[in-house]
Coordinates of C-alpha atoms in Angstrom, one line a residue:
Chain A
M1 CA 66.1 149.7 95.2
S2 CA 68.7 147.7 93.0
G3 CA 66.7 144.6 91.6
A4 CA 66.7 141.7 93.3
V5 CA 68.9 139.9 96.2
D6 CA 71.1 137.2 93.8
T7 CA 72.4 140.0 91.7
V8 CA 75.9 142.3 91.6
G9 CA 73.4 145.3 92.2
F10 CA 71.9 144.2 94.9
F11 CA 75.3 143.9 97.1
D12 CA 76.7 146.9 95.3
A13 CA 73.6 148.6 97.2
L14 CA 74.6 146.8 100.3
A15 CA 78.0 148.3 100.2
T16 CA 76.4 151.5 99.0
E17 CA 74.4 151.5 102.5
M18 CA 77.4 151.0 104.4
N19 CA 79.7 153.1 103.1
D20 CA 76.9 155.4 103.0
H21 CA 76.1 155.1 107.1
P22 CA 79.3 155.0 108.8
E23 CA 77.9 155.7 112.2
R24 CA 76.2 152.5 112.4
F25 CA 79.7 150.6 111.6
A26 CA 81.6 153.0 113.8
P27 CA 80.7 151.2 117.4
L28 CA 80.9 148.1 116.2
G29 CA 84.5 149.0 115.5
E30 CA 86.8 148.9 112.4
A31 CA 86.8 144.6 110.5
E32 CA 88.7 143.6 107.8
M33 CA 87.8 140.3 105.8
T34 CA 86.9 138.8 102.9
V35 CA 83.5 136.8 102.5
D36 CA 82.3 134.9 99.5
V37 CA 78.8 135.2 99.1
V38 CA 76.8 131.5 97.3
M39 CA 73.5 131.4 96.3
G40 CA 71.8 128.1 94.9
R41 CA 69.9 128.1 92.2
P42 CA 67.8 126.3 88.8
G43 CA 70.3 127.3 86.0
G44 CA 73.8 127.7 88.1
D45 CA 74.5 129.0 91.8
F46 CA 74.9 133.4 92.2
R47 CA 78.5 133.4 93.7
V48 CA 80.2 137.5 95.1
R49 CA 82.5 138.3 96.5
V50 CA 82.6 141.0 99.4
A51 CA 85.6 142.3 100.9
F52 CA 85.1 145.1 103.9
E53 CA 88.0 147.1 105.2
S54 CA 88.0 149.3 108.2
L55 CA 84.4 150.6 108.3
G56 CA 83.3 150.0 104.9
C57 CA 82.5 147.5 101.9
T58 CA 85.8 147.8 100.0
G59 CA 84.8 145.2 96.8
V60 CA 81.8 143.6 95.9
A61 CA 82.6 141.3 92.8
E62 CA 80.6 138.1 91.0
V63 CA 83.3 135.0 91.3
D64 CA 83.1 132.3 89.3
G65 CA 81.6 128.9 90.7
Q66 CA 85.4 127.3 91.3
G67 CA 85.6 128.7 94.5
S68 CA 88.8 131.1 93.9
P69 CA 91.3 131.7 96.8
G70 CA 91.2 134.7 98.7
A71 CA 87.8 134.7 100.6
D72 CA 88.6 133.6 104.5
F73 CA 85.2 132.3 104.2
G74 CA 82.0 131.5 102.3
L75 CA 78.2 131.7 103.1
E76 CA 76.3 128.9 101.1
G77 CA 72.5 127.8 100.8
P78 CA 69.9 128.1 98.7
L79 CA 68.5 131.2 97.7
E80 CA 65.1 130.5 99.0
A81 CA 66.6 130.9 102.5
W82 CA 68.9 133.4 101.7
Q83 CA 65.5 135.7 100.4
E84 CA 63.6 134.1 103.9
M85 CA 66.8 135.8 105.5
F86 CA 66.5 138.9 103.7
D87 CA 62.2 138.9 103.9
D88 CA 62.5 139.1 108.0
V89 CA 65.1 141.6 107.2
A90 CA 63.2 143.7 105.3
A91 CA 59.9 143.3 108.0
H92 CA 61.7 143.7 111.5
G93 CA 64.2 146.3 110.1
R94 CA 67.0 143.8 111.0
A95 CA 67.2 140.0 111.1
T96 CA 65.5 138.6 113.8
G97 CA 66.2 134.9 116.0
P98 CA 66.5 132.1 113.1
Y99 CA 67.1 134.4 110.7
T100 CA 70.4 136.3 111.8
I101 CA 73.8 134.9 109.9
N102 CA 74.6 133.9 113.1
S103 CA 72.1 131.7 114.0
L104 CA 71.9 130.3 110.0
A105 CA 75.3 129.3 110.2
L106 CA 75.3 127.8 113.4
M107 CA 72.3 125.2 112.3
G108 CA 73.9 125.1 108.8
D109 CA 71.5 123.2 107.6
R110 CA 69.8 126.1 105.1
I111 CA 73.2 128.5 105.4
C112 CA 76.2 126.9 106.3
C113 CA 79.9 128.5 106.8
R114 CA 82.1 127.2 104.7
G115 CA 86.3 127.9 104.6
D116 CA 89.3 125.6 104.4
D117 CA 91.3 127.2 106.9
P118 CA 90.0 127.9 111.2
M119 CA 91.7 131.1 110.8
G120 CA 89.5 132.2 107.7
L121 CA 86.5 130.9 109.7
D122 CA 87.2 132.3 112.9
K123 CA 86.8 135.9 111.0
F124 CA 83.0 135.4 111.3
S125 CA 83.2 135.0 114.7
R126 CA 85.1 138.2 115.1
F127 CA 83.2 140.2 113.2
N128 CA 80.2 138.9 113.3
Q129 CA 78.4 142.0 113.6
T130 CA 79.7 143.9 111.1
L131 CA 78.7 141.5 108.5
Q132 CA 75.0 141.3 110.6
E133 CA 75.0 145.1 110.1
F134 CA 75.7 144.9 106.4
L135 CA 73.3 142.1 106.1
D136 CA 70.5 144.1 107.8
G137 CA 71.2 147.2 105.3
A138 CA 69.0 145.5 103.4
S139 CA 65.9 147.0 105.5
H140 CA 66.5 150.0 103.7
L141 CA 66.2 148.3 100.0
V142 CA 63.1 146.4 99.0
V143 CA 64.5 142.6 97.8
G144 CA 62.8 139.9 95.7
A145 CA 65.0 137.1 93.9
S146 CA 65.4 137.6 90.1
Chain B
M1 CA 118.6 153.5 108.4
V2 CA 119.7 157.6 109.2
T3 CA 120.4 157.9 112.5
T4 CA 120.0 160.8 114.6
T5 CA 123.5 161.4 114.9
E6 CA 124.0 162.0 111.5
H7 CA 121.1 163.5 111.5
T8 CA 121.7 166.4 114.2
Q9 CA 123.7 169.4 115.0
S10 CA 126.2 170.0 117.4
Y11 CA 124.0 172.9 119.6
P12 CA 127.6 174.0 121.0
G13 CA 127.2 176.5 124.2
L14 CA 125.0 173.9 126.2
P15 CA 125.2 173.9 129.7
T16 CA 127.0 170.5 131.3
E17 CA 125.5 171.5 134.5
S18 CA 121.8 172.4 136.2
P19 CA 121.6 175.4 137.9
L20 CA 121.5 173.3 140.7
G21 CA 125.3 171.5 139.9
A22 CA 123.8 168.5 138.6
P23 CA 125.3 166.5 134.9
L24 CA 123.1 166.9 132.3
D25 CA 122.9 164.6 129.2
W26 CA 122.7 166.1 126.0
A27 CA 123.0 162.5 123.9
W28 CA 119.1 163.1 122.9
L29 CA 119.9 165.9 120.8
R30 CA 123.4 165.9 119.9
G31 CA 122.7 162.1 118.3
A32 CA 121.3 158.9 119.5
R33 CA 122.3 155.8 118.4
S34 CA 119.1 155.1 116.9
E35 CA 116.9 155.5 113.7
W36 CA 115.3 159.6 112.7
G37 CA 112.8 160.9 109.9
V38 CA 111.0 157.1 109.5
R39 CA 107.5 159.3 108.9
P40 CA 104.7 156.6 108.8
K41 CA 102.2 157.9 107.2
P42 CA 98.9 157.5 108.6
G43 CA 96.2 154.8 106.5
P44 CA 92.0 154.8 105.9
R45 CA 92.2 153.7 109.5
G46 CA 94.6 156.5 111.4
L47 CA 98.5 155.4 112.1
T48 CA 98.0 152.3 113.0
M49 CA 100.5 149.8 115.2
L50 CA 101.3 147.9 111.7
D51 CA 102.1 151.8 110.1
I52 CA 104.7 152.4 112.4
A53 CA 106.3 148.8 111.8
V54 CA 108.7 150.8 109.6
G55 CA 112.4 150.2 109.3
S56 CA 114.9 149.2 112.1
Y57 CA 111.4 149.7 114.5
G58 CA 109.6 147.1 112.4
D59 CA 112.1 144.8 113.4
V60 CA 111.4 142.4 115.9
P61 CA 114.8 140.4 117.4
E62 CA 114.6 136.4 117.5
H63 CA 116.4 136.8 120.8
P64 CA 116.9 140.5 122.0
G65 CA 120.4 141.6 123.5
H66 CA 118.9 143.1 126.6
R67 CA 116.5 141.9 129.5
S68 CA 115.3 146.3 130.4
M69 CA 112.3 147.9 130.0
A70 CA 113.6 150.1 127.5
P71 CA 111.4 150.5 124.0
R72 CA 112.4 148.7 121.0
G73 CA 114.5 150.7 118.9
A74 CA 115.5 153.3 121.5
D75 CA 119.2 154.1 122.1
V76 CA 119.6 152.1 125.1
G77 CA 122.8 152.2 128.0
D78 CA 125.0 149.9 129.1
D79 CA 123.5 150.3 132.7
T80 CA 120.2 149.6 132.2
A81 CA 118.3 147.6 134.6
D82 CA 117.6 144.1 133.9
M83 CA 113.9 143.3 134.8
G84 CA 114.5 139.4 134.6
Y85 CA 112.5 138.4 132.2
I86 CA 112.5 134.8 130.9
L87 CA 110.6 134.6 128.0
N88 CA 113.1 136.0 125.4
W89 CA 112.9 134.7 122.3
K90 CA 110.2 135.4 119.8
T91 CA 108.8 132.2 119.4
D92 CA 108.1 131.9 123.4
M93 CA 105.3 134.1 123.1
W94 CA 104.8 135.5 118.8
S95 CA 102.0 135.5 116.3
D96 CA 102.5 137.0 113.0
N97 CA 98.7 137.9 113.2
V98 CA 99.5 140.2 116.9
I99 CA 99.8 143.6 115.2
E100 CA 97.0 143.1 113.7
L101 CA 94.4 141.5 116.6
Y102 CA 95.6 144.5 118.8
E103 CA 94.5 146.9 116.4
E104 CA 91.8 144.8 115.9
A105 CA 90.7 144.7 119.3
V106 CA 91.2 148.7 120.5
G107 CA 89.1 149.1 117.6
R108 CA 85.9 147.1 118.6
Q109 CA 86.0 147.0 122.2
W110 CA 82.7 147.5 124.1
S111 CA 80.7 148.3 126.7
A112 CA 79.0 145.9 129.2
T113 CA 77.1 148.7 130.9
R114 CA 76.1 150.3 127.8
D115 CA 75.9 148.2 124.8
I116 CA 73.7 145.6 126.1
P117 CA 69.5 146.6 126.2
W118 CA 69.3 145.9 130.0
G119 CA 65.9 147.4 129.7
E120 CA 64.9 144.9 127.5
L121 CA 65.1 141.9 129.6
R122 CA 61.9 140.0 130.7
E123 CA 60.4 138.1 133.3
L124 CA 61.9 134.2 132.3
P125 CA 60.4 130.9 133.2
A126 CA 61.7 130.4 136.8
D127 CA 63.5 126.9 135.5
V128 CA 65.2 129.2 132.7
E129 CA 66.2 131.9 135.1
H130 CA 67.8 129.1 137.3
A131 CA 69.7 127.9 134.2
M132 CA 70.8 131.2 132.7
C133 CA 71.7 132.3 136.1
Q134 CA 74.0 129.3 136.2
L135 CA 75.1 129.3 132.9
C136 CA 75.8 133.1 133.7
T137 CA 77.8 131.9 137.2
L138 CA 80.0 129.3 135.3
L139 CA 80.9 132.0 133.0
T140 CA 82.2 135.2 135.2
E141 CA 84.1 132.4 137.0
V142 CA 86.1 130.9 133.9
E143 CA 86.3 133.9 132.4
M144 CA 89.0 136.0 134.9
I145 CA 91.5 132.6 133.8
A146 CA 91.9 134.5 130.3
A147 CA 92.9 137.3 132.6
D148 CA 94.6 136.1 135.5
L149 CA 97.3 133.6 132.7
P150 CA 98.2 136.7 130.6
A151 CA 99.2 138.4 133.9
K152 CA 100.7 135.3 134.9
W153 CA 103.3 135.7 132.4
M154 CA 103.6 139.2 130.6
W155 CA 105.6 140.7 133.7
R156 CA 108.2 137.8 132.5
M157 CA 108.1 138.9 128.8
N158 CA 110.6 140.6 127.4
H159 CA 109.6 144.2 126.3
D160 CA 111.1 143.7 122.8
F161 CA 108.4 141.9 122.3
I162 CA 105.2 144.9 123.0
E163 CA 102.8 144.2 121.1
A164 CA 102.5 140.7 121.8
K165 CA 102.2 142.4 125.5
M166 CA 99.7 145.2 124.3
F167 CA 97.1 142.1 122.3
L168 CA 97.6 140.6 126.3
C169 CA 96.6 143.3 128.1
T170 CA 93.6 144.0 125.3
Q171 CA 92.5 140.4 126.2
I172 CA 92.8 141.1 129.7
M173 CA 90.7 144.2 129.2
D174 CA 88.3 141.6 127.2
E175 CA 88.2 138.9 129.9
A176 CA 87.1 141.4 132.5
R177 CA 84.4 142.8 130.6
H178 CA 82.9 139.0 129.8
A179 CA 83.3 138.4 133.7
E180 CA 80.7 141.8 134.6
V181 CA 78.4 141.3 131.4
F182 CA 77.8 137.8 133.2
R183 CA 78.2 139.1 136.4
K184 CA 75.6 141.4 136.0
R185 CA 73.2 139.2 133.8
A186 CA 73.3 136.9 136.7
L187 CA 71.8 139.3 139.2
A188 CA 69.5 141.5 136.7
N189 CA 66.5 139.6 136.0
G190 CA 65.7 138.8 139.7
G191 CA 68.1 135.9 139.5
G192 CA 71.5 135.1 141.0
L193 CA 74.3 133.8 141.2
L194 CA 74.2 129.8 141.9
V195 CA 76.5 126.9 142.9
S196 CA 80.0 127.0 142.3
R197 CA 81.1 123.3 142.0
A198 CA 84.8 121.3 141.6
G199 CA 84.9 120.8 137.8
P200 CA 85.6 124.1 136.4
T201 CA 88.5 125.0 139.0
S202 CA 90.1 122.0 138.2
L203 CA 90.6 123.4 134.4
L204 CA 91.3 126.4 135.1
R205 CA 94.4 125.1 138.2
T206 CA 95.6 123.3 134.8
I207 CA 95.6 126.6 132.6
I208 CA 97.0 128.5 135.3
E209 CA 99.7 125.7 136.8
A210 CA 101.4 125.4 132.9
K211 CA 105.1 125.0 133.1
T212 CA 105.5 127.1 129.8
Y213 CA 103.8 130.3 128.7
T214 CA 103.4 128.4 125.6
Q215 CA 102.1 125.3 126.8
A216 CA 99.5 127.8 129.0
S217 CA 98.6 129.3 125.6
A218 CA 97.8 125.8 124.5
L219 CA 95.8 125.5 127.2
L220 CA 94.3 128.5 127.0
H221 CA 93.8 130.0 123.7
L222 CA 93.2 126.5 121.8
L223 CA 91.6 124.7 124.3
G224 CA 89.2 126.5 127.0
E225 CA 88.7 129.6 124.9
G226 CA 88.2 127.8 121.9
F227 CA 85.5 125.5 123.7
V228 CA 84.1 128.6 125.2
L229 CA 84.0 130.1 122.2
D230 CA 81.5 127.9 120.9
I231 CA 79.5 127.9 123.9
F232 CA 78.8 131.8 122.6
R233 CA 78.3 131.0 119.1
M234 CA 75.8 128.7 120.6
G235 CA 74.5 131.5 122.4
E236 CA 71.8 132.0 119.5
L237 CA 69.6 128.9 120.5
I238 CA 70.5 129.2 124.5
A239 CA 69.5 132.7 125.0
P240 CA 66.1 133.4 126.0
S241 CA 66.1 136.3 125.2
D242 CA 67.7 139.7 122.9
V243 CA 69.1 140.9 125.3
E244 CA 71.2 137.5 126.1
K245 CA 71.8 137.1 122.3
R246 CA 73.7 140.3 122.3
I247 CA 75.4 139.3 125.9
F248 CA 76.7 136.3 123.9
R249 CA 76.8 137.8 120.2
M250 CA 79.3 140.1 121.5
C251 CA 81.4 138.2 123.1
M252 CA 81.7 136.0 120.7
Q253 CA 84.0 138.2 118.4
D254 CA 86.0 139.2 122.1
E255 CA 86.8 135.3 121.8
A256 CA 87.6 134.4 118.3
R257 CA 90.5 136.9 118.8
H258 CA 92.0 135.3 121.6
V259 CA 91.6 132.1 120.0
A260 CA 93.3 133.2 116.3
Y261 CA 96.4 134.6 118.3
G262 CA 96.5 131.6 120.4
T263 CA 96.4 129.0 117.2
M264 CA 98.5 131.7 115.4
H265 CA 101.3 131.6 118.3
L266 CA 101.6 127.8 118.7
R267 CA 102.0 127.8 114.8
Y268 CA 105.0 130.8 115.3
A269 CA 106.6 128.2 117.5
I270 CA 106.2 125.0 116.5
D271 CA 106.9 126.3 112.9
H272 CA 110.2 127.8 114.4
D273 CA 111.0 125.4 116.8
P274 CA 109.6 122.0 116.6
D275 CA 110.3 120.1 119.4
V276 CA 107.9 122.3 121.3
A277 CA 105.6 120.5 119.6
E278 CA 106.1 117.2 121.9
E279 CA 105.5 119.5 125.4
I280 CA 102.5 121.0 124.1
H281 CA 101.2 117.5 122.6
E282 CA 101.5 116.7 126.8
A283 CA 99.8 119.7 127.9
L284 CA 96.7 119.3 125.8
D285 CA 96.8 115.4 126.5
H286 CA 96.3 116.7 130.4
G287 CA 94.1 119.5 129.1
E288 CA 91.5 117.4 126.7
Q289 CA 90.6 115.4 129.9
V290 CA 90.2 117.5 132.5
L291 CA 88.2 119.4 129.6
I292 CA 86.2 116.6 129.1
D293 CA 85.6 116.8 132.7
F294 CA 84.5 120.1 132.8
G295 CA 82.4 119.9 130.5
T296 CA 80.4 116.8 131.3
A297 CA 80.5 118.5 134.6
P298 CA 76.7 118.1 136.4
D299 CA 75.9 121.4 136.6
V300 CA 77.5 122.5 133.5
S301 CA 75.8 120.1 131.6
T302 CA 72.4 120.3 133.4
A303 CA 71.8 124.2 132.9
L304 CA 73.2 124.1 129.2
A305 CA 70.6 121.3 128.1
V306 CA 67.5 123.4 130.0
L307 CA 68.9 126.0 128.0
L308 CA 68.8 124.7 124.2
A309 CA 65.5 122.9 125.4
G310 CA 63.9 125.9 126.5
G311 CA 62.5 124.7 129.7
V312 CA 63.2 121.4 131.8
E313 CA 59.8 119.7 129.8
H314 CA 62.3 119.2 126.9
V315 CA 65.5 118.3 128.7
E316 CA 65.8 114.8 127.3
D317 CA 64.3 115.0 124.0
K318 CA 65.9 118.1 122.7
G319 CA 68.2 119.6 125.6
F320 CA 70.8 116.7 125.5
P321 CA 70.4 115.9 122.1
L322 CA 71.4 119.9 121.1
S323 CA 74.1 119.6 123.7
M324 CA 75.8 116.5 122.2
E325 CA 75.7 118.5 118.7
L326 CA 77.4 121.4 120.6
T327 CA 79.8 119.0 121.9
K328 CA 80.5 117.5 118.2
K329 CA 80.9 121.3 116.8
Q330 CA 83.2 122.2 120.1
L331 CA 85.1 119.3 119.4
T332 CA 86.0 119.3 115.9
S333 CA 86.6 123.3 115.6
Y334 CA 89.3 122.5 118.3
L335 CA 91.1 119.6 116.4
A336 CA 90.7 122.1 113.2
R337 CA 92.8 124.6 114.7
C338 CA 95.2 122.2 116.4
E339 CA 95.5 121.0 112.4
R340 CA 96.1 124.7 111.9
A341 CA 98.5 125.0 114.6
G342 CA 100.5 122.4 113.4
L343 CA 99.6 120.4 116.5
G344 CA 98.1 117.2 114.3
R345 CA 95.8 115.5 117.1
L346 CA 93.8 113.3 115.4
D347 CA 96.3 110.5 115.6
R348 CA 97.0 111.6 119.6
T349 CA 93.7 112.4 121.2
T350 CA 91.7 110.3 123.8
I351 CA 88.8 112.1 122.4
P352 CA 86.4 109.4 121.2
L353 CA 86.1 110.4 117.6
D354 CA 83.9 107.9 116.4
M355 CA 81.5 107.3 119.3
L356 CA 80.9 111.4 119.0
G357 CA 80.5 110.6 114.7
I358 CA 83.2 113.5 114.3
D359 CA 84.1 113.7 110.5
T360 CA 87.8 113.7 110.6
E361 CA 88.2 114.7 106.7
P362 CA 87.6 118.1 107.6
I363 CA 89.5 118.5 110.3
R364 CA 93.0 117.0 108.3
A365 CA 92.3 119.7 105.6
A366 CA 92.4 122.5 107.9
G367 CA 96.2 122.0 108.4
T368 CA 97.0 122.4 104.8
A369 CA 94.7 125.4 104.4
A370 CA 96.6 128.1 102.2
P371 CA 98.3 130.5 105.6
R372 CA 96.1 134.2 105.7

């Protein structure tokens, strides 16, 4: 495992998991999106930008707190909410019930999907199952908070 | 640009007549007035339509000079048949994301037969099964409008806009699959198709009878499919089991592509011909009224509320309040997409925004979002 969920190392590990297993993503088809994941925590939020292209994850990079432009949409919530989601993934092999990213963003009370541009926001729907499969990759990692 | 004329040999000695005496044409070999040797390179995904949009082949004319089915970029004879196209301006159907969306659609096709875990369906309480079957009846009915509508207009579109027509072909396939998957779900778990009433039909007629393709696109892609997209997103709350959740998630991805095309088509049309905005507004003035009639139709609203409540017992304290939240999300998303398309509706719509508690600030912000 590559450390806690609020680290670049964790998302690097998810990217490696995706890139090592294209067979999981091929049935879903290619995806083109850039997502900012924001985890609120004491002492400063953790923000990481994850880029997807074709059947792979092509970039993971920590970004500053100013919401630098370039992402299609952002997924924002407290660290505890993200931790619960990844715990559910680890327990069941994939996100279940209220812990799918679509469920969480739909309710928006714990993790919300943000973006100024409806075209960017719609990519959350267009590539939703690819994003879910990427997050479900955590089932192959041991997860905890830093 | 290197043409075949400059790049070919004369090939002397070729016959001028076939063994049966028919005249032969060697122009394609001796030099056609088309570009030769562009050699597009495949990228990591393979050779995409974006990859081959190079040289003269990537130039999509604003107003093609002919109305034949000749492929764009070919050396077209003067005597080629006129196909009678009426949508001969790029602004009539183009969007800047249409080639990307075509590739996305091709790459993300799925099968309603194979990719849904039908074997995991379990028996549901009778009220929930009825509600699910009623929703599936409605969706089976309305999804095919998004196939019929492009089919009505595609044969009228100039063939030089082939990428837009190809994307609409994928939309037709998507909608066939949606009709298939909801029809299958209605029948697969011991239920069946239930009632079809006038509300949806009024909306469908409004869409299919739109006077122009751009008006039709506004009514279909922006209004109708945007509305259905949010129902699919709400599938997380509506679906009684993982089987239906899977159905809604897969349909959601398709529907979002169609909405993305429509939003950017309207943007393209308005950017290049601002006068078209008023005709779109007029269509949406009427369409919004019909959509509200559709959304509040007694059979639609009750089935959704029962599914959101998990049964009839909590339909009033849980189902209808959640349904109201869904409506707010639908209308907020719709109005934001209108802004993005360059169609500010906030000062024109008769949707009771205050009564519904819709916050207009994020909607206005969508109009100034950076293009992507």
